[in-house]
């Protein structure tokens, strides 16, 4: 196993960091790594906002549901779907690009582009001995986040990425059985097989929690998911996405 | 610079492969790497379909706009947004999860999850000396692709990933200037600065094409983008996404 695959397989989210900022060199390496990711037809439909300012990070932490590691870290990145650049290109080239930008297809392109870039950033950071955690909580008050970061039309702050020197050592969380995620030739058709795989996984996850919490917790994955999905969350998203000029048709 | 960052920064898409299949071991390493990526609240809302069958790859190549490298490669992966698993969990746990699954928020979660996984797969493959190319063309006839792969409700084939032993050596394509993509503290407000950066980039890209084509081609990035975005593409996407049970509210 090479060093890169070792880095990838040992990923765990880090939520406690040393009080030490990333250097400009580290930030540059992470951003350049993000930019090196594949992008749909060379469209590069994303931007990254780096936040160092303590007060701004504190506010972002509040808006994300009071996650302390949004405030206390080595650097905070916000990954954004971005067609503002292409709207300006429309002006520069005298071409009407609005219909294209407003399509659901291009919304997907921007979300995929930004995510590929973010994962490159994460792997690069981890290969340098840094820890990371994605912050989907940024979408809880997405309107306020967009305002705070002065984001124009045709952009969406998708998620944050908190990076820093790890001050905790957490374990690697077991993923779904490979055969439940990876299907050969066609999507797995037998629901009984599918459910049996989930039951197997439940036993594994339950054992994992039990061991790590000295028996205080032993919930299964399916109960966790059912509990989480019972109440729909962030139902403002469709309105916000459309208001920003995405996925309108 | 470590080996991982070197791998990431030297990415280029490969569209011609040797006639040699990936081993089961290689496929397993790539899928395990994909699964190791971060996932929103541990939701793991994606699946991967691996296609080896020659006839099926040939059909997928046709459906993707006759891209030969969809047929001729070492292995073909399809990355899918997937809440079918969670719909089954709803049944298993006696919980109504429909509203949650149908939300735009969860559509974004699934697209992001699948993309993070795919980028881990790509980096892992490249670290093993393999080449990759993302296939967004899979969305051109997405309905037929979903049918061919027998995909159930609550799933979407987002893109393909063709992997194999490179039989061509292409150059690394220069990305947008870092300062155009990476903004400090807030989104860059000055449109003149923004446009000037794009003009700089135009000169770089134009020179890149000129050199690589012995002067046959020297188009700018902004003209390329304007040309591409002039005609909206894949306008069936919204209908398909909603039909599959995503982003309905």
Coordinates of C-alpha atoms in Angstrom, one line a residue:
Chain A
X1 CA 0.0 0.0 0.0
X2 CA 1.5 3.4 -1.0
X3 CA 1.6 6.5 1.2
X4 CA -1.4 8.1 -0.6
X5 CA -3.7 5.2 -0.1
X6 CA -2.5 4.9 3.5
X7 CA -3.4 8.6 4.0
X8 CA -6.9 8.1 2.4
X9 CA -7.7 4.9 4.4
X10 CA -6.7 6.4 7.7
X11 CA -9.1 9.4 7.4
X12 CA -11.1 10.3 10.5
X13 CA -12.7 13.7 11.2
X14 CA -10.8 15.9 13.6
X15 CA -12.8 18.3 15.8
X16 CA -10.2 19.6 18.2
X17 CA -7.1 21.5 17.0
X18 CA -4.0 23.0 18.4
X19 CA -3.9 26.8 18.6
X20 CA -1.7 27.1 15.6
X21 CA -2.4 28.7 12.3
X22 CA -1.6 27.2 8.9
X23 CA 1.3 28.9 7.1
X24 CA 0.7 30.8 3.8
X25 CA 2.6 28.0 2.1
X26 CA 0.4 25.3 3.5
X27 CA -2.8 27.2 2.5
X28 CA -1.3 27.7 -1.0
X29 CA -0.5 23.9 -1.3
X30 CA -4.0 23.0 -0.2
X31 CA -5.7 25.4 -2.7
X32 CA -3.5 24.4 -5.6
X33 CA -4.3 20.8 -4.8
X34 CA -8.0 21.6 -4.8
X35 CA -7.6 23.3 -8.2
X36 CA -5.9 20.3 -9.7
X37 CA -9.0 18.2 -9.4
X38 CA -11.0 17.2 -12.5
X39 CA -13.6 19.7 -13.5
X40 CA -16.5 19.2 -15.9
X41 CA -15.5 20.4 -19.4
X42 CA -12.9 22.6 -17.8
X43 CA -15.7 24.8 -16.4
X44 CA -14.1 25.3 -12.9
X45 CA -17.5 26.3 -11.4
X46 CA -16.5 26.8 -7.8
X47 CA -14.7 29.2 -5.5
X48 CA -13.1 28.8 -2.1
X49 CA -13.2 31.5 0.6
X50 CA -10.5 31.3 3.3
X51 CA -11.4 32.7 6.7
X52 CA -8.7 33.7 9.3
X53 CA -10.5 36.6 11.0
X54 CA -11.3 35.4 14.5
X55 CA -14.6 37.3 14.8
X56 CA -15.8 36.0 11.5
X57 CA -15.0 32.5 12.4
X58 CA -16.8 32.9 15.7
X59 CA -19.9 34.1 13.8
X60 CA -19.6 31.2 11.4
X61 CA -19.4 28.8 14.3
X62 CA -22.6 30.3 15.8
X63 CA -24.4 30.1 12.4
X64 CA -23.3 26.4 12.0
X65 CA -24.9 25.4 15.3
X66 CA -22.2 26.3 17.7
X67 CA -19.5 23.9 16.6
X68 CA -16.4 25.1 18.4
X69 CA -14.0 23.7 15.8
X70 CA -15.4 26.1 13.2
X71 CA -13.9 28.9 15.4
X72 CA -10.8 27.1 16.8
X73 CA -8.7 25.6 14.0
X74 CA -5.7 26.3 11.9
X75 CA -7.7 27.7 8.9
X76 CA -11.3 27.7 7.7
X77 CA -12.2 27.2 4.1
X78 CA -15.7 27.6 2.6
X79 CA -16.3 25.8 -0.7
X80 CA -18.8 27.4 -3.0
X81 CA -20.7 26.5 -6.1
X82 CA -19.9 29.4 -8.4
X83 CA -21.3 30.6 -11.7
X84 CA -20.7 34.3 -11.0
X85 CA -17.5 34.0 -12.9
X86 CA -19.4 32.7 -15.9
X87 CA -22.1 35.3 -15.7
X88 CA -19.3 37.9 -16.0
X89 CA -17.9 36.0 -18.9
X90 CA -21.3 36.3 -20.6
X91 CA -20.9 40.1 -20.3
X92 CA -17.3 40.0 -21.5
X93 CA -18.1 37.9 -24.5
X94 CA -21.5 39.4 -25.2
X95 CA -23.2 36.0 -24.9
X96 CA -26.4 35.2 -23.0
X97 CA -25.5 32.4 -20.7
X98 CA -28.4 32.8 -18.2
X99 CA -30.5 29.8 -19.3
X100 CA -27.5 27.5 -19.1
X101 CA -26.5 28.8 -15.6
X102 CA -30.0 28.4 -14.3
X103 CA -30.3 24.8 -15.3
X104 CA -30.4 21.9 -12.8
X105 CA -27.6 20.3 -14.9
X106 CA -25.3 23.2 -14.2
X107 CA -26.3 23.2 -10.5
X108 CA -25.1 19.6 -10.4
X109 CA -21.9 20.5 -12.3
X110 CA -21.1 23.2 -9.8
X111 CA -21.8 21.0 -6.7
X112 CA -19.7 18.2 -8.1
X113 CA -16.8 20.5 -9.2
X114 CA -16.7 22.1 -5.7
X115 CA -16.8 18.7 -4.0
X116 CA -14.0 17.1 -6.1
X117 CA -11.9 20.2 -5.3
X118 CA -12.7 20.0 -1.6
X119 CA -11.7 16.3 -1.4
X120 CA -8.4 17.0 -3.0
X121 CA -7.9 19.8 -0.5
X122 CA -8.7 17.3 2.3
X123 CA -6.4 14.6 1.2
X124 CA -3.6 17.1 0.6
X125 CA -4.0 18.5 4.1
X126 CA -4.1 15.1 5.7
X127 CA -1.0 14.0 3.8
X128 CA 0.8 17.0 5.5
X129 CA -0.2 15.6 8.9
X130 CA -3.1 18.0 9.4
X131 CA -6.6 17.0 10.4
X132 CA -9.9 18.1 8.7
X133 CA -13.6 18.2 9.3
X134 CA -16.3 19.1 6.7
X135 CA -18.9 21.5 8.0
X136 CA -22.3 20.9 6.4
X137 CA -23.7 22.9 9.3
X138 CA -22.9 26.0 7.3
X139 CA -26.2 25.3 5.4
X140 CA -28.3 25.6 8.6
X141 CA -28.3 29.4 8.3
X142 CA -27.1 29.6 4.7
X143 CA -28.7 32.9 3.9
X144 CA -26.7 34.6 6.8
X145 CA -23.5 32.8 5.8
X146 CA -23.8 34.1 2.2
X147 CA -24.4 37.6 3.5
X148 CA -21.5 37.5 5.9
X149 CA -19.1 36.3 3.1
X150 CA -20.6 38.9 0.7
X151 CA -21.5 36.3 -1.9
X152 CA -23.0 37.5 -5.1
X153 CA -25.8 36.0 -7.2
X154 CA -24.9 32.6 -8.9
X155 CA -22.9 31.4 -5.9
X156 CA -23.8 29.1 -3.0
X157 CA -21.7 28.3 0.1
X158 CA -21.9 24.5 0.1
X159 CA -19.9 23.5 3.1
X160 CA -17.0 24.5 5.2
X161 CA -13.7 22.7 5.8
X162 CA -11.9 23.2 9.0
X163 CA -8.2 22.3 8.9
X164 CA -5.6 22.3 11.6
X165 CA -3.0 20.5 13.7
X166 CA -4.9 17.7 15.4
X167 CA -5.3 17.8 19.2
X168 CA -7.2 14.6 19.5
X169 CA -6.9 11.1 18.1
X170 CA -10.1 9.6 17.0
X171 CA -10.7 6.2 15.5
X172 CA -11.5 5.3 11.9
X173 CA -15.3 4.7 11.7
X174 CA -16.2 1.5 9.9
X175 CA -18.0 2.1 6.6
X176 CA -20.9 0.2 5.0
X177 CA -20.0 -3.3 3.8
X178 CA -18.3 -2.9 0.5
X179 CA -20.8 -5.2 -1.3
X180 CA -23.6 -2.9 -0.1
X181 CA -22.0 0.2 -1.8
X182 CA -20.3 -1.4 -4.7
X183 CA -22.5 -3.3 -7.2
X184 CA -21.3 -5.3 -10.1
X185 CA -22.8 -4.7 -13.6
X186 CA -26.1 -3.4 -12.3
X187 CA -27.7 -2.1 -9.2
X188 CA -28.3 -4.9 -6.6
X189 CA -31.8 -6.1 -7.2
X190 CA -32.5 -8.3 -4.2
X191 CA -33.9 -6.2 -1.3
X192 CA -33.5 -9.1 1.1
X193 CA -29.8 -9.3 0.4
X194 CA -29.6 -5.5 0.7
X195 CA -31.3 -5.6 4.1
X196 CA -29.2 -8.5 5.4
X197 CA -26.1 -6.5 4.6
X198 CA -27.5 -3.6 6.6
X199 CA -28.2 -5.9 9.5
X200 CA -24.6 -7.1 9.4
X201 CA -23.4 -3.5 9.4
X202 CA -25.7 -2.7 12.4
X203 CA -23.9 -5.4 14.4
X204 CA -20.5 -3.9 13.5
X205 CA -21.5 -0.3 14.2
X206 CA -23.2 -1.2 17.5
X207 CA -20.1 -3.0 18.6
X208 CA -17.9 -0.1 17.6
X209 CA -19.9 2.4 19.7
X210 CA -20.1 -0.1 22.6
X211 CA -16.3 -0.5 22.7
X212 CA -15.5 3.2 22.3
X213 CA -18.0 4.4 25.0
X214 CA -17.4 1.7 27.5
X215 CA -20.9 0.4 26.9
X216 CA -22.7 3.7 27.2
X217 CA -23.8 3.7 23.6
X218 CA -24.6 0.8 21.2
X219 CA -27.0 2.2 18.7
X220 CA -27.3 0.7 15.2
X221 CA -26.7 2.5 12.0
X222 CA -30.2 2.0 10.6
X223 CA -31.7 3.4 13.9
X224 CA -29.3 6.4 13.7
X225 CA -30.3 7.1 10.1
X226 CA -34.1 6.7 10.8
X227 CA -33.8 9.0 13.7
X228 CA -32.0 11.6 11.7
X229 CA -34.3 11.4 8.6
X230 CA -37.5 11.4 10.6
X231 CA -37.6 15.2 10.7
X232 CA -36.8 16.9 7.4
X233 CA -34.0 19.4 7.9
X234 CA -33.0 22.7 6.1
X235 CA -36.2 22.9 4.1
X236 CA -35.2 26.5 3.2
X237 CA -32.6 25.0 0.7
X238 CA -34.7 24.9 -2.4
X239 CA -35.8 28.5 -2.0
X240 CA -32.2 29.7 -1.4
X241 CA -30.7 27.7 -4.3
X242 CA -33.3 29.2 -6.7
X243 CA -32.9 32.7 -5.3
X244 CA -29.2 32.5 -6.0
X245 CA -30.1 31.6 -9.6
X246 CA -29.5 27.8 -9.6
X247 CA -31.7 24.8 -10.5
X248 CA -34.6 27.0 -11.7
X249 CA -35.3 24.8 -14.7
Chain B
X1 CA 6.3 18.1 -1.5
X2 CA 5.2 14.6 -0.4
X3 CA 4.1 11.8 -2.8
X4 CA 0.4 12.4 -2.3
X5 CA 0.5 16.1 -3.2
X6 CA 2.8 15.2 -6.1
X7 CA 0.1 12.7 -7.3
X8 CA -2.6 15.3 -6.9
X9 CA -0.8 18.1 -8.7
X10 CA 0.2 16.0 -11.7
X11 CA -3.4 15.0 -12.5
X12 CA -4.4 15.0 -16.1
X13 CA -7.4 13.2 -17.7
X14 CA -6.4 10.1 -19.6
X15 CA -8.6 9.1 -22.6
X16 CA -6.6 6.3 -24.1
X17 CA -5.8 3.1 -22.1
X18 CA -3.9 -0.2 -22.6
X19 CA -6.1 -3.2 -23.2
X20 CA -5.6 -4.5 -19.7
X21 CA -8.2 -5.0 -17.0
X22 CA -7.8 -3.9 -13.4
X23 CA -7.3 -6.7 -10.9
X24 CA -9.9 -7.5 -8.3
X25 CA -7.4 -6.3 -5.7
X26 CA -7.0 -2.9 -7.5
X27 CA -10.8 -2.5 -7.7
X28 CA -11.2 -3.3 -4.1
X29 CA -8.5 -0.7 -3.1
X30 CA -10.2 1.9 -5.2
X31 CA -13.6 1.3 -3.7
X32 CA -12.3 1.1 -0.2
X33 CA -10.6 4.4 -0.8
X34 CA -13.8 5.9 -2.0
X35 CA -15.7 4.7 1.1
X36 CA -13.1 6.3 3.4
X37 CA -14.1 9.8 2.3
X38 CA -16.0 12.0 4.7
X39 CA -19.8 11.7 4.5
X40 CA -22.4 14.1 5.8
X41 CA -23.5 13.0 9.3
X42 CA -22.3 9.4 8.4
X43 CA -25.2 9.1 5.9
X44 CA -23.2 7.4 3.1
X45 CA -25.8 8.4 0.5
X46 CA -24.1 7.0 -2.6
X47 CA -23.4 3.8 -4.5
X48 CA -20.9 2.7 -7.1
X49 CA -21.6 0.4 -9.9
X50 CA -18.6 -1.3 -11.5
X51 CA -19.0 -2.3 -15.2
X52 CA -16.7 -4.9 -16.8
X53 CA -19.1 -6.4 -19.3
X54 CA -17.9 -5.4 -22.8
X55 CA -21.4 -5.1 -24.4
X56 CA -22.6 -2.9 -21.5
X57 CA -19.6 -0.7 -21.7
X58 CA -20.1 -0.3 -25.4
X59 CA -23.7 0.7 -24.8
X60 CA -22.7 3.2 -22.1
X61 CA -20.1 4.7 -24.5
X62 CA -22.9 5.2 -27.1
X63 CA -25.2 6.8 -24.5
X64 CA -22.4 9.1 -23.4
X65 CA -21.9 10.5 -26.9
X66 CA -19.6 7.9 -28.4
X67 CA -16.6 8.4 -26.1
X68 CA -14.4 5.4 -27.0
X69 CA -12.7 5.5 -23.6
X70 CA -16.0 4.6 -21.9
X71 CA -15.7 1.3 -23.7
X72 CA -12.0 0.8 -23.8
X73 CA -10.4 1.0 -20.4
X74 CA -9.3 -1.1 -17.4
X75 CA -12.6 -0.7 -15.5
X76 CA -15.6 1.6 -15.6
X77 CA -17.2 2.9 -12.4
X78 CA -20.6 4.8 -12.2
X79 CA -21.0 7.0 -9.1
X80 CA -24.6 7.4 -8.0
X81 CA -26.5 9.6 -5.6
X82 CA -28.4 7.0 -3.5
X83 CA -31.2 7.2 -0.9
X84 CA -32.7 3.9 -1.9
X85 CA -30.8 2.4 1.1
X86 CA -32.4 4.9 3.4
X87 CA -35.8 4.3 1.9
X88 CA -35.4 0.6 2.9
X89 CA -34.2 1.8 6.3
X90 CA -37.5 3.6 6.7
X91 CA -39.3 0.3 6.1
X92 CA -37.0 -1.6 8.5
X93 CA -37.3 1.0 11.3
X94 CA -41.0 1.8 10.7
X95 CA -40.2 5.5 10.1
X96 CA -41.4 7.8 7.4
X97 CA -38.3 9.2 5.8
X98 CA -39.9 10.3 2.5
X99 CA -40.0 14.1 3.2
X100 CA -36.4 14.1 4.2
X101 CA -35.2 12.2 1.2
X102 CA -37.2 14.3 -1.2
X103 CA -35.6 17.6 0.0
X104 CA -33.2 19.7 -2.0
X105 CA -30.9 19.6 1.1
X106 CA -30.6 15.8 0.9
X107 CA -30.2 15.9 -2.9
X108 CA -27.1 18.1 -2.3
X109 CA -25.9 15.8 0.5
X110 CA -26.0 12.8 -1.9
X111 CA -24.3 14.6 -4.8
X112 CA -21.6 15.9 -2.4
X113 CA -21.1 12.5 -0.7
X114 CA -20.8 10.7 -4.1
X115 CA -18.3 13.3 -5.4
X116 CA -16.1 13.2 -2.3
X117 CA -16.0 9.4 -2.7
X118 CA -15.2 9.6 -6.4
X119 CA -12.3 12.0 -5.9
X120 CA -10.8 9.6 -3.3
X121 CA -11.2 6.8 -5.9
X122 CA -9.4 9.0 -8.5
X123 CA -6.5 10.0 -6.3
X124 CA -6.1 6.4 -5.1
X125 CA -6.1 5.1 -8.7
X126 CA -3.6 7.7 -9.8
X127 CA -1.3 6.9 -6.9
X128 CA -1.2 3.4 -8.2
X129 CA 0.0 4.6 -11.7
X130 CA -3.4 4.4 -13.3
X131 CA -5.1 7.1 -15.3
X132 CA -8.7 8.3 -14.9
X133 CA -11.3 10.4 -16.7
X134 CA -14.6 11.5 -15.3
X135 CA -17.6 11.0 -17.7
X136 CA -20.3 13.6 -17.2
X137 CA -21.5 12.5 -20.7
X138 CA -23.4 9.8 -18.8
X139 CA -26.0 12.4 -18.0
X140 CA -26.7 13.1 -21.7
X141 CA -29.0 10.1 -21.9
X142 CA -29.4 9.6 -18.1
X143 CA -32.8 7.9 -18.3
X144 CA -31.4 5.1 -20.6
X145 CA -28.3 4.8 -18.4
X146 CA -30.5 4.4 -15.3
X147 CA -32.5 1.8 -17.1
X148 CA -29.5 -0.2 -18.3
X149 CA -28.0 -0.3 -14.8
X150 CA -31.4 -1.2 -13.3
X151 CA -31.4 1.6 -10.9
X152 CA -34.3 1.9 -8.5
X153 CA -36.2 5.0 -7.2
X154 CA -34.1 7.4 -5.0
X155 CA -31.0 6.9 -7.1
X156 CA -29.3 8.9 -9.8
X157 CA -26.3 7.9 -11.9
X158 CA -24.2 11.2 -11.6
X159 CA -21.1 10.5 -13.6
X160 CA -18.8 7.7 -14.8
X161 CA -15.2 7.2 -14.0
X162 CA -13.1 5.4 -16.5
X163 CA -9.9 3.9 -15.0
X164 CA -7.0 2.1 -16.6
X165 CA -3.3 1.8 -17.6
X166 CA -2.5 5.0 -19.5
X167 CA -1.6 4.7 -23.2
X168 CA -1.1 8.4 -23.7
X169 CA 0.8 11.1 -22.0
X170 CA -1.1 14.4 -21.9
X171 CA -0.1 17.6 -20.2
X172 CA -1.3 19.2 -17.0
X173 CA -3.8 21.9 -18.0
X174 CA -3.3 25.2 -16.3
X175 CA -6.1 26.2 -13.9
X176 CA -7.6 29.6 -13.2
X177 CA -5.3 32.0 -11.3
X178 CA -5.3 31.0 -7.6
X179 CA -6.5 34.5 -6.6
X180 CA -9.5 34.2 -8.9
X181 CA -10.6 31.0 -7.2
X182 CA -9.4 31.6 -3.6
X183 CA -10.8 34.7 -1.9
X184 CA -9.7 35.9 1.5
X185 CA -12.2 36.7 4.2
X186 CA -15.0 37.4 1.8
X187 CA -16.0 37.0 -1.8
X188 CA -13.9 39.2 -4.1
X189 CA -16.1 42.4 -4.6
X190 CA -14.3 44.2 -7.4
X191 CA -15.5 43.0 -10.8
X192 CA -12.8 44.8 -12.6
X193 CA -10.1 42.9 -10.7
X194 CA -12.1 39.7 -11.3
X195 CA -12.2 40.4 -15.1
X196 CA -8.6 41.4 -15.3
X197 CA -7.7 38.0 -13.7
X198 CA -9.7 36.3 -16.4
X199 CA -7.9 38.2 -19.1
X200 CA -4.5 37.1 -17.7
X201 CA -5.8 33.6 -17.7
X202 CA -7.0 33.9 -21.3
X203 CA -3.4 34.8 -22.3
X204 CA -2.1 31.7 -20.5
X205 CA -4.6 29.3 -21.9
X206 CA -4.3 30.7 -25.4
X207 CA -0.6 30.2 -25.2
X208 CA -1.0 26.7 -23.8
X209 CA -3.2 25.6 -26.8
X210 CA -1.0 27.4 -29.3
X211 CA 2.0 25.5 -28.1
X212 CA 0.4 22.1 -27.9
X213 CA -1.3 22.3 -31.3
X214 CA 1.6 23.9 -33.2
X215 CA -0.4 27.0 -33.6
X216 CA -3.6 25.4 -34.9
X217 CA -5.6 26.4 -31.9
X218 CA -5.3 29.4 -29.6
X219 CA -8.8 30.1 -28.2
X220 CA -9.2 31.8 -24.8
X221 CA -10.9 30.3 -21.8
X222 CA -13.7 32.9 -21.7
X223 CA -14.6 32.3 -25.4
X224 CA -14.5 28.6 -24.8
X225 CA -16.9 29.0 -21.8
X226 CA -19.2 31.4 -23.6
X227 CA -19.4 29.1 -26.6
X228 CA -20.2 26.2 -24.3
X229 CA -22.8 28.0 -22.2
X230 CA -24.6 29.6 -25.1
X231 CA -26.8 26.6 -25.6
X232 CA -28.3 25.1 -22.5
X233 CA -27.6 21.4 -22.3
X234 CA -29.3 18.4 -20.7
X235 CA -32.5 20.3 -19.9
X236 CA -34.1 17.0 -19.0
X237 CA -32.2 16.9 -15.8
X238 CA -34.7 18.6 -13.5
X239 CA -37.5 16.3 -14.6
X240 CA -35.3 13.2 -14.2
X241 CA -34.0 14.2 -10.8
X242 CA -37.6 14.8 -9.5
X243 CA -38.9 11.6 -11.1
X244 CA -36.2 9.7 -9.1
X245 CA -37.6 11.3 -6.0
X246 CA -35.0 14.0 -5.4
X247 CA -35.1 17.8 -4.9
X248 CA -38.9 17.8 -5.0
X249 CA -39.2 20.4 -2.2

